[in-house]
Structures are given as structure tokens and as C-alpha cells.
Amino acid sequence: MVISMSSEASPAEISQVVEFIRAHHARPHISRGAERTIIGVIGYRHEVQIEQLLTLPGVETVIPISRPYKLVSREFKRENTIIKVDGVQIGGAEPVMIAGPCSVENEEQILQAARMAKKKGAHLFRGGAFKPRTSPYSFQGLGEEGLRLLQLAKQETGLPIVTEILDSKDVPLGQEYADVLQIGARNMQNYSLLKEAGRSGKPVLLKRGMSADFKEFMMSAEYIMSEGNNEVILCERGIRSFVEFTRNTLDLNIIPAVKSASHLPIIVDPSHGTGRRDLIESMSLAALAAGADGLMVEMHPRPESSWSDANQTMNPQEFSDLMEKFNYFIYCKNNFEKYKNSQKIMKKAV
Ligand code: PEP
Ligand code: MN
């Protein structure tokens, strides 16, 4: 259930509600908004009664949430969650671009890619130092050395770093070197990793598992949030289907579905979603049109020599073309807002 405190509730009244929840074997999850504090009650066998809560001073409303995911749901929080990473807003008015190579390979490659991302206007830089590969004989990533190279790229370009953490034991490394921890599709239901990321104090980019349904995806985000981390960015990266002409099937239906059921931002990865660089631009634009809060794409100074995912990695020209369309989309979106506002003013004037 969700407790909405009155806008005048004092800190002492909020503490009293928190203590009450704990005394009834449940966990309080506090979300302080600009106007009021919202407290989620979580736990699997709690005995908190709505009637009792309503008698506590400062409590305005108590709403039971029937969905299995609570903290993730729009019932818990009506306004969109905006996640700020070094001044970049994810989930705000404009979509963001996260770009970079599939894997960190060496200093020259990562710096060239980061310069390219920065020059064309990307907001965050990605690169894998720990790589989840189908074969144990494929390149597994440079590990901590890769994270160090990502830091060099950040020092030079100022772009915040998004990088995948494969194992809960590596979360401290992510805390040290990354700005956003990525949890990959194969780990979407690695519950110990989700919990550790929930305690990391870093925003988490959670990719949808390749055969995860909507509820499973939301429940994985709930794991992270239930550890006290409100900063979860969902990412659609394609699911397994019967089609064979693409690596995965990009499920863009999920964007409006997430927007209606959850307050969390959702971005789209058309690189893994298609596995084909010739389809990335079209699917990026489709994702933006469907309301995605951003894109994550793989690019490389020389994709033909990329150590992983070469077929879905854009070259500098392709990335530059994509950025042009991406920026044009934002320009159109902003103009549409202006047009809507001018219509409102005209209506008022008539
Ligand atoms: C990646 O982003 O590099 C990656 C491995 O993606 P996914 O987990 O979606 O396969
Ligand atoms: Mn990849």
C-alpha cells in the first residue's frame, strides 16, 4: 500500500508513520516529493491495517496497490521519475543518447569512440568491461583495466559512464568507476545482483531479459527499488521470437505499456534489438516516436575490427547520421509543444 502524507506533515509525523510500519513487520519505502512525502509499505507478511494508519497524524490517504509490483507502479508515484546523472536528465522532457562500443578493447579505441560520441552530442558513454558472452572462449572483457579506460574517456570528454556489472561481487568496482550500473538481459533475474545494485547508491540501467514478460521485467525493477534505490532506468533490447532475419525482435509495444503502468523511464537499445546496423536508425526513430526516454546504441571508430557485436555496431558516419535525425526529432518535439501552447493561448483569447 501507499501512504500519502499531507503536504503539511512534520518530520516527526513522518517518523511516527515509519516506526508504525516497522513495528508491524513491514518495511517503509520513503519517497520525498517536492510537495509531499509518499511512504510505500512493503513486506510479505505485514499486518499493517489501513484503518489504523489513517488515524495517525499527518496521514492523508492510504491506497492499496493490487499490482504485484508496488514501488515501480504509477499508483505509488504519479509523476515521472527523472534520473539525474552528472547534470543529464533521464526521463525528463528530452530523450537522451547513450552511445559507445560493445566492449572496451584498448585505450586508442575507447578514446576515439568517446570523442566521436561527444562531438556528435551523445549524453552518456557506454562500453563493456565485463562481457556476458555465449561462448566461454569469446573475449570476456578487460575487467578492471577496462573500467580504468572508461574513466580516462570520461576525464577527456566529461561524458558519464554506463557499464555492465555481471556479478554482485563486482558492484564495488562499478561504484568506483561507473556513473550508471548496467544489468544485462542475461542477468535480469539474478536476484542477488539486483539487490546488490539496489544498495549501490548508483542509478541502474536494467535491460529486459530476452524472454521476460512485462510482469517479470517490472518485478526485477521492484527488486532494485525495494533495496532503497529509486533510480532505475528500464531498457528494451529485443526479445526472442520466431523471426530469423534479426537477432531479436524489438518489442516497442512495451514503451507505452511501461509509461502507463510505471513512473520509471524507459530507453531502447536498437543495436541488440535488431543485431543489424542497417536497421538501427529506423528502429531508433520508431522508439522515439513511441515515447522512449532515450536510446542506447553501439558505435565504434572501426566496426569491422570490433571484438564483439561487429554486425550491429555503427561506424562514425552512421552514428553521425543517426545523431542528426535524433536532434531533428527533438527539434520537432519541442516545436510541437510550442504549437500546442500557442493553440491554448489562441483558444483563451477567442
Ligand atoms: C550490452 O549492452 O553490451 C549487452 C550485452 O546487452 P544485452 O544484455 O542486452 O545482451
Ligand atoms: Mn553488445
CSV table of C-alpha atoms and ligand atoms in Angstrom, one decimal:
chain,number,residue,atom,x,y,z
A,1,MET,CA,0.0,0.0,0.0
A,2,VAL,CA,1.0,3.6,-0.4
A,3,ILE,CA,0.6,6.3,2.2
A,4,SER,CA,0.4,9.8,1.0
A,5,MET,CA,1.3,12.3,3.8
A,6,SER,CA,-0.3,15.6,3.9
A,7,SER,CA,1.8,18.5,2.5
A,8,GLU,CA,1.9,20.0,6.0
A,9,ALA,CA,3.1,16.7,7.7
A,10,SER,CA,6.0,17.4,10.0
A,11,PRO,CA,9.2,15.3,10.1
A,12,ALA,CA,8.1,13.9,13.5
A,13,GLU,CA,4.8,12.8,12.0
A,14,ILE,CA,6.6,11.1,9.1
A,15,SER,CA,8.9,9.3,11.6
A,16,GLN,CA,5.9,8.1,13.6
A,17,VAL,CA,4.4,6.5,10.5
A,18,VAL,CA,7.8,4.9,9.6
A,19,GLU,CA,8.1,3.5,13.1
A,20,PHE,CA,4.5,2.2,13.0
A,21,ILE,CA,5.2,0.3,9.8
A,22,ARG,CA,8.4,-1.2,11.2
A,23,ALA,CA,6.5,-2.3,14.4
A,24,HIS,CA,4.2,-4.2,12.2
A,25,HIS,CA,6.9,-6.2,10.5
A,26,ALA,CA,6.9,-4.3,7.2
A,27,ARG,CA,9.4,-2.1,5.5
A,28,PRO,CA,8.8,1.6,4.8
A,29,HIS,CA,10.0,3.0,1.5
A,30,ILE,CA,10.1,6.8,1.6
A,31,SER,CA,9.9,9.0,-1.5
A,32,ARG,CA,10.2,12.7,-0.8
A,33,GLY,CA,8.5,14.7,-3.5
A,34,ALA,CA,8.5,18.5,-3.9
A,35,GLU,CA,5.1,18.8,-2.3
A,36,ARG,CA,4.6,15.8,-0.1
A,37,THR,CA,6.2,12.6,1.2
A,38,ILE,CA,4.9,9.3,0.0
A,39,ILE,CA,5.6,6.1,2.0
A,40,GLY,CA,5.3,2.7,0.5
A,41,VAL,CA,4.7,-0.3,2.8
A,42,ILE,CA,6.4,-3.4,1.7
A,43,GLY,CA,6.9,-6.9,3.1
A,44,TYR,CA,5.4,-10.2,2.5
A,45,ARG,CA,3.6,-10.8,5.8
A,46,HIS,CA,2.9,-7.5,7.2
A,47,GLU,CA,0.0,-6.7,9.5
A,48,VAL,CA,-0.5,-3.0,8.8
A,49,GLN,CA,-4.1,-2.1,8.6
A,50,ILE,CA,-5.3,0.8,6.5
A,51,GLU,CA,-7.8,2.0,9.2
A,52,GLN,CA,-5.0,2.2,11.8
A,53,LEU,CA,-2.8,4.1,9.5
A,54,LEU,CA,-5.5,6.7,8.8
A,55,THR,CA,-5.7,7.6,12.5
A,56,LEU,CA,-2.0,8.7,12.6
A,57,PRO,CA,-1.4,12.4,12.4
A,58,GLY,CA,-0.2,13.7,9.0
A,59,VAL,CA,-1.6,10.8,7.0
A,60,GLU,CA,-3.8,12.0,4.2
A,61,THR,CA,-4.6,8.9,2.1
A,62,VAL,CA,-3.8,5.2,2.1
A,63,ILE,CA,-4.1,3.4,-1.2
A,64,PRO,CA,-3.7,-0.4,-1.5
A,65,ILE,CA,-1.8,-1.4,-4.7
A,66,SER,CA,-3.2,-4.5,-6.2
A,67,ARG,CA,-0.3,-5.0,-8.8
A,68,PRO,CA,2.5,-7.4,-7.8
A,69,TYR,CA,5.0,-4.6,-8.4
A,70,LYS,CA,4.4,-1.7,-6.0
A,71,LEU,CA,7.3,0.8,-5.8
A,72,VAL,CA,7.7,0.6,-9.6
A,73,SER,CA,4.0,1.4,-10.2
A,74,ARG,CA,2.3,4.6,-11.2
A,75,GLU,CA,0.0,4.1,-8.2
A,76,PHE,CA,3.0,4.5,-5.9
A,77,LYS,CA,4.2,7.6,-7.7
A,78,ARG,CA,2.2,9.6,-10.2
A,79,GLU,CA,4.9,11.9,-11.6
A,80,ASN,CA,7.5,10.5,-14.0
A,81,THR,CA,10.8,9.7,-12.3
A,82,ILE,CA,13.7,11.9,-13.7
A,83,ILE,CA,17.1,10.5,-13.0
A,84,LYS,CA,20.0,13.0,-13.0
A,85,VAL,CA,23.4,11.7,-13.9
A,86,ASP,CA,26.1,14.4,-13.8
A,87,GLY,CA,23.5,17.0,-14.9
A,88,VAL,CA,22.0,14.8,-17.7
A,89,GLN,CA,18.3,14.2,-17.1
A,90,ILE,CA,16.9,10.7,-18.0
A,91,GLY,CA,13.1,10.6,-18.1
A,92,GLY,CA,12.8,14.4,-18.5
A,93,ALA,CA,11.4,16.5,-21.4
A,94,GLU,CA,14.0,15.4,-23.9
A,95,PRO,CA,15.3,11.9,-24.8
A,96,VAL,CA,19.0,11.1,-24.2
A,97,MET,CA,21.5,9.3,-26.3
A,98,ILE,CA,23.8,6.7,-24.8
A,99,ALA,CA,26.5,5.6,-27.2
A,100,GLY,CA,29.7,3.6,-27.3
A,101,PRO,CA,31.3,0.4,-28.3
A,102,CYS,CA,30.0,-3.0,-27.3
A,103,SER,CA,33.3,-3.7,-25.4
A,104,VAL,CA,36.3,-1.7,-24.2
A,105,GLU,CA,39.2,-3.0,-26.3
A,106,ASN,CA,42.1,-0.7,-25.7
A,107,GLU,CA,42.9,3.0,-24.9
A,108,GLU,CA,43.0,4.2,-28.5
A,109,GLN,CA,39.7,2.6,-29.4
A,110,ILE,CA,37.9,3.8,-26.3
A,111,LEU,CA,39.2,7.4,-26.6
A,112,GLN,CA,38.3,7.6,-30.2
A,113,ALA,CA,34.8,6.3,-29.6
A,114,ALA,CA,34.3,8.7,-26.7
A,115,ARG,CA,35.5,11.7,-28.7
A,116,MET,CA,33.1,10.7,-31.5
A,117,ALA,CA,30.2,10.3,-29.1
A,118,LYS,CA,31.0,13.7,-27.5
A,119,LYS,CA,31.4,15.5,-30.8
A,120,LYS,CA,28.1,14.4,-32.2
A,121,GLY,CA,26.2,15.3,-29.0
A,122,ALA,CA,25.7,12.0,-27.1
A,123,HIS,CA,24.8,12.4,-23.4
A,124,LEU,CA,26.4,9.3,-21.9
A,125,PHE,CA,29.1,6.9,-22.9
A,126,ARG,CA,28.8,3.2,-22.8
A,127,GLY,CA,31.3,0.3,-23.1
A,128,GLY,CA,31.5,-3.2,-21.6
A,129,ALA,CA,34.5,-4.1,-19.4
A,130,PHE,CA,32.7,-7.4,-18.2
A,131,LYS,CA,31.2,-9.1,-21.2
A,132,PRO,CA,28.4,-11.7,-21.0
A,133,ARG,CA,29.4,-14.0,-24.0
A,134,THR,CA,27.6,-17.1,-25.2
A,135,SER,CA,30.9,-18.9,-25.5
A,136,PRO,CA,33.4,-19.1,-22.7
A,137,TYR,CA,36.1,-18.9,-25.4
A,138,SER,CA,35.0,-15.5,-26.7
A,139,PHE,CA,36.5,-12.2,-25.4
A,140,GLN,CA,35.3,-11.7,-21.9
A,141,GLY,CA,36.2,-8.1,-21.5
A,142,LEU,CA,39.2,-6.3,-19.9
A,143,GLY,CA,37.7,-6.2,-16.4
A,144,GLU,CA,39.0,-3.5,-14.1
A,145,GLU,CA,41.5,-2.3,-16.7
A,146,GLY,CA,38.5,-1.7,-19.0
A,147,LEU,CA,36.8,0.4,-16.2
A,148,ARG,CA,40.0,2.4,-15.9
A,149,LEU,CA,40.0,3.1,-19.6
A,150,LEU,CA,36.4,4.2,-19.4
A,151,GLN,CA,37.4,6.7,-16.7
A,152,LEU,CA,40.1,8.1,-19.0
A,153,ALA,CA,37.4,8.6,-21.6
A,154,LYS,CA,35.3,10.4,-19.0
A,155,GLN,CA,38.2,12.6,-18.0
A,156,GLU,CA,38.7,13.7,-21.5
A,157,THR,CA,35.1,14.1,-22.7
A,158,GLY,CA,33.1,14.7,-19.5
A,159,LEU,CA,30.6,12.1,-20.6
A,160,PRO,CA,29.2,10.0,-17.7
A,161,ILE,CA,29.9,6.2,-18.0
A,162,VAL,CA,27.3,3.4,-18.3
A,163,THR,CA,28.9,0.0,-17.9
A,164,GLU,CA,27.7,-3.6,-17.2
A,165,ILE,CA,28.3,-5.3,-13.9
A,166,LEU,CA,28.0,-9.1,-14.4
A,167,ASP,CA,28.4,-10.3,-10.8
A,168,SER,CA,27.4,-8.9,-7.4
A,169,LYS,CA,31.0,-9.2,-6.3
A,170,ASP,CA,31.9,-6.5,-8.9
A,171,VAL,CA,29.4,-3.9,-7.7
A,172,PRO,CA,32.1,-2.1,-5.6
A,173,LEU,CA,34.1,-1.7,-8.9
A,174,GLY,CA,31.1,-0.3,-10.6
A,175,GLN,CA,30.6,2.1,-7.6
A,176,GLU,CA,34.2,3.2,-8.0
A,177,TYR,CA,34.3,3.7,-11.8
A,178,ALA,CA,30.8,4.0,-13.3
A,179,ASP,CA,28.0,6.6,-13.2
A,180,VAL,CA,25.3,4.1,-14.1
A,181,LEU,CA,25.4,0.4,-13.5
A,182,GLN,CA,24.0,-1.7,-16.3
A,183,ILE,CA,22.4,-5.1,-15.6
A,184,GLY,CA,22.3,-7.1,-18.8
A,185,ALA,CA,19.5,-9.1,-20.3
A,186,ARG,CA,21.0,-12.4,-19.1
A,187,ASN,CA,21.1,-11.2,-15.6
A,188,MET,CA,17.7,-9.6,-15.4
A,189,GLN,CA,16.6,-12.3,-12.9
A,190,ASN,CA,19.9,-12.5,-11.0
A,191,TYR,CA,18.2,-11.5,-7.8
A,192,SER,CA,21.4,-11.2,-5.7
A,193,LEU,CA,22.8,-8.9,-8.3
A,194,LEU,CA,19.6,-6.9,-8.4
A,195,LYS,CA,19.6,-6.5,-4.6
A,196,GLU,CA,23.3,-5.5,-4.5
A,197,ALA,CA,22.7,-2.9,-7.3
A,198,GLY,CA,19.8,-1.7,-5.2
A,199,ARG,CA,22.1,-1.0,-2.4
A,200,SER,CA,24.9,0.6,-4.5
A,201,GLY,CA,23.6,4.2,-4.5
A,202,LYS,CA,24.1,4.3,-8.3
A,203,PRO,CA,21.4,4.6,-10.9
A,204,VAL,CA,20.8,1.2,-12.5
A,205,LEU,CA,20.1,0.6,-16.2
A,206,LEU,CA,18.1,-2.6,-16.2
A,207,LYS,CA,17.8,-4.5,-19.5
A,208,ARG,CA,14.8,-6.7,-20.3
A,209,GLY,CA,15.6,-10.4,-20.3
A,210,MET,CA,15.4,-11.9,-23.7
A,211,SER,CA,12.3,-13.9,-22.8
A,212,ALA,CA,11.0,-11.9,-19.9
A,213,ASP,CA,7.3,-10.9,-19.9
A,214,PHE,CA,6.1,-7.5,-18.8
A,215,LYS,CA,5.5,-8.5,-15.2
A,216,GLU,CA,8.8,-10.3,-14.8
A,217,PHE,CA,10.6,-7.1,-16.1
A,218,MET,CA,8.7,-4.9,-13.6
A,219,MET,CA,9.4,-7.3,-10.8
A,220,SER,CA,13.1,-7.2,-11.4
A,221,ALA,CA,13.0,-3.4,-11.2
A,222,GLU,CA,11.0,-3.8,-8.0
A,223,TYR,CA,13.9,-5.8,-6.5
A,224,ILE,CA,16.2,-2.9,-7.1
A,225,MET,CA,13.8,-0.3,-5.7
A,226,SER,CA,12.9,-2.4,-2.7
A,227,GLU,CA,16.5,-2.0,-1.5
A,228,GLY,CA,16.0,1.7,-1.4
A,229,ASN,CA,17.2,2.7,-4.9
A,230,ASN,CA,14.7,4.8,-6.7
A,231,GLU,CA,16.9,5.4,-9.8
A,232,VAL,CA,16.1,2.6,-12.2
A,233,ILE,CA,16.2,3.1,-16.0
A,234,LEU,CA,14.4,0.3,-17.9
A,235,CYS,CA,15.8,-0.7,-21.2
A,236,GLU,CA,14.0,-2.7,-24.0
A,237,ARG,CA,16.7,-4.6,-26.0
A,238,GLY,CA,14.6,-7.1,-28.0
A,239,ILE,CA,13.1,-10.4,-27.1
A,240,ARG,CA,13.4,-13.9,-28.7
A,241,SER,CA,10.8,-14.7,-31.2
A,242,PHE,CA,10.5,-17.0,-34.2
A,243,VAL,CA,11.9,-14.4,-36.7
A,244,GLU,CA,15.3,-15.2,-38.0
A,245,PHE,CA,16.2,-12.1,-40.1
A,246,THR,CA,17.0,-10.1,-36.9
A,247,ARG,CA,19.0,-11.1,-33.8
A,248,ASN,CA,16.0,-10.3,-31.6
A,249,THR,CA,12.5,-8.7,-32.0
A,250,LEU,CA,12.4,-5.2,-30.7
A,251,ASP,CA,9.2,-5.0,-28.6
A,252,LEU,CA,8.3,-1.4,-28.9
A,253,ASN,CA,4.8,-2.1,-27.5
A,254,ILE,CA,6.4,-2.1,-24.1
A,255,ILE,CA,7.2,1.6,-24.2
A,256,PRO,CA,3.6,2.9,-23.8
A,257,ALA,CA,2.8,0.0,-21.6
A,258,VAL,CA,5.6,0.9,-19.2
A,259,LYS,CA,4.6,4.6,-19.4
A,260,SER,CA,1.1,3.7,-18.2
A,261,ALA,CA,2.0,1.2,-15.5
A,262,SER,CA,5.1,2.8,-14.1
A,263,HIS,CA,6.8,6.1,-13.4
A,264,LEU,CA,10.2,4.8,-14.4
A,265,PRO,CA,12.0,6.0,-17.6
A,266,ILE,CA,12.4,3.5,-20.4
A,267,ILE,CA,15.0,3.6,-23.1
A,268,VAL,CA,15.5,1.4,-26.1
A,269,ASP,CA,18.6,-0.4,-27.4
A,270,PRO,CA,18.0,-1.0,-31.2
A,271,SER,CA,21.6,-2.4,-31.6
A,272,HIS,CA,20.9,-5.6,-29.7
A,273,GLY,CA,17.2,-5.3,-30.6
A,274,THR,CA,17.9,-5.9,-34.3
A,275,GLY,CA,21.5,-7.1,-34.5
A,276,ARG,CA,21.8,-5.3,-37.8
A,277,ARG,CA,23.4,-1.9,-38.3
A,278,ASP,CA,21.2,-1.2,-41.3
A,279,LEU,CA,18.1,-1.3,-39.2
A,280,ILE,CA,19.3,0.8,-36.2
A,281,GLU,CA,18.3,4.2,-37.5
A,282,SER,CA,14.7,3.3,-38.4
A,283,MET,CA,14.1,1.5,-35.1
A,284,SER,CA,15.7,4.3,-33.2
A,285,LEU,CA,13.2,6.8,-34.7
A,286,ALA,CA,10.3,4.3,-34.1
A,287,ALA,CA,11.3,4.0,-30.5
A,288,LEU,CA,11.4,7.8,-30.1
A,289,ALA,CA,8.0,8.2,-31.7
A,290,ALA,CA,6.6,5.6,-29.3
A,291,GLY,CA,7.8,7.7,-26.4
A,292,ALA,CA,11.2,6.3,-25.4
A,293,ASP,CA,13.2,8.4,-22.9
A,294,GLY,CA,16.4,7.7,-24.8
A,295,LEU,CA,18.4,5.3,-26.9
A,296,MET,CA,21.4,3.2,-26.3
A,297,VAL,CA,23.4,2.3,-29.4
A,298,GLU,CA,26.7,0.6,-30.2
A,299,MET,CA,29.2,2.5,-32.3
A,300,HIS,CA,32.9,2.1,-32.9
A,301,PRO,CA,35.6,4.0,-34.8
A,302,ARG,CA,36.2,0.9,-37.0
A,303,PRO,CA,33.3,-1.6,-36.5
A,304,GLU,CA,34.8,-4.1,-38.9
A,305,SER,CA,37.6,-4.7,-36.4
A,306,SER,CA,35.2,-4.6,-33.3
A,307,TRP,CA,35.9,-7.5,-30.9
A,308,SER,CA,32.2,-8.1,-30.3
A,309,ASP,CA,28.9,-7.4,-31.9
A,310,ALA,CA,30.5,-6.0,-35.1
A,311,ASN,CA,27.4,-6.6,-37.2
A,312,GLN,CA,25.2,-4.3,-35.1
A,313,THR,CA,27.9,-1.6,-34.5
A,314,MET,CA,27.6,1.7,-36.3
A,315,ASN,CA,30.6,3.4,-38.0
A,316,PRO,CA,31.3,7.1,-37.4
A,317,GLN,CA,29.3,8.2,-40.5
A,318,GLU,CA,26.3,6.1,-39.5
A,319,PHE,CA,26.4,7.4,-35.9
A,320,SER,CA,26.7,11.0,-37.2
A,321,ASP,CA,23.6,10.5,-39.4
A,322,LEU,CA,21.7,9.0,-36.5
A,323,MET,CA,22.5,11.9,-34.3
A,324,GLU,CA,21.3,14.3,-36.9
A,325,LYS,CA,17.9,12.6,-37.0
A,326,PHE,CA,17.9,12.3,-33.2
A,327,ASN,CA,18.4,16.0,-32.9
A,328,TYR,CA,15.8,16.7,-35.6
A,329,PHE,CA,13.3,14.6,-33.6
A,330,ILE,CA,13.9,16.7,-30.5
A,331,TYR,CA,13.5,19.9,-32.5
A,332,CYS,CA,10.2,18.6,-33.9
A,333,LYS,CA,9.0,17.5,-30.4
A,334,ASN,CA,9.9,20.9,-28.9
A,335,ASN,CA,8.1,22.7,-31.7
A,336,PHE,CA,5.1,20.6,-31.3
A,337,GLU,CA,4.9,21.6,-27.6
A,338,LYS,CA,5.2,25.2,-28.6
A,339,TYR,CA,2.5,24.8,-31.2
A,340,LYS,CA,0.2,23.2,-28.6
A,341,ASN,CA,0.8,26.0,-26.2
A,342,SER,CA,0.1,28.6,-28.9
A,343,GLN,CA,-3.2,26.9,-29.7
A,344,LYS,CA,-4.1,27.1,-26.0
A,345,ILE,CA,-3.3,30.8,-25.9
A,346,MET,CA,-5.4,31.4,-29.0
A,347,LYS,CA,-8.3,29.4,-27.6
A,348,LYS,CA,-8.2,31.5,-24.4
A,349,ALA,CA,-8.1,34.7,-26.5
A,350,VAL,CA,-11.2,33.8,-28.5
B,1,PEP,C1,25.3,-4.9,-23.9
B,1,PEP,O1,24.6,-3.9,-23.8
B,1,PEP,O2,26.5,-4.9,-24.2
B,1,PEP,C2,24.7,-6.2,-23.8
B,1,PEP,C3,25.5,-7.3,-23.6
B,1,PEP,O3,23.4,-6.2,-23.9
B,1,PEP,P1,22.3,-7.3,-23.5
B,1,PEP,O4,22.5,-7.6,-22.0
B,1,PEP,O5,21.0,-6.6,-23.8
B,1,PEP,O6,22.5,-8.5,-24.4
B,2,MN,MN,27.0,-5.7,-27.5
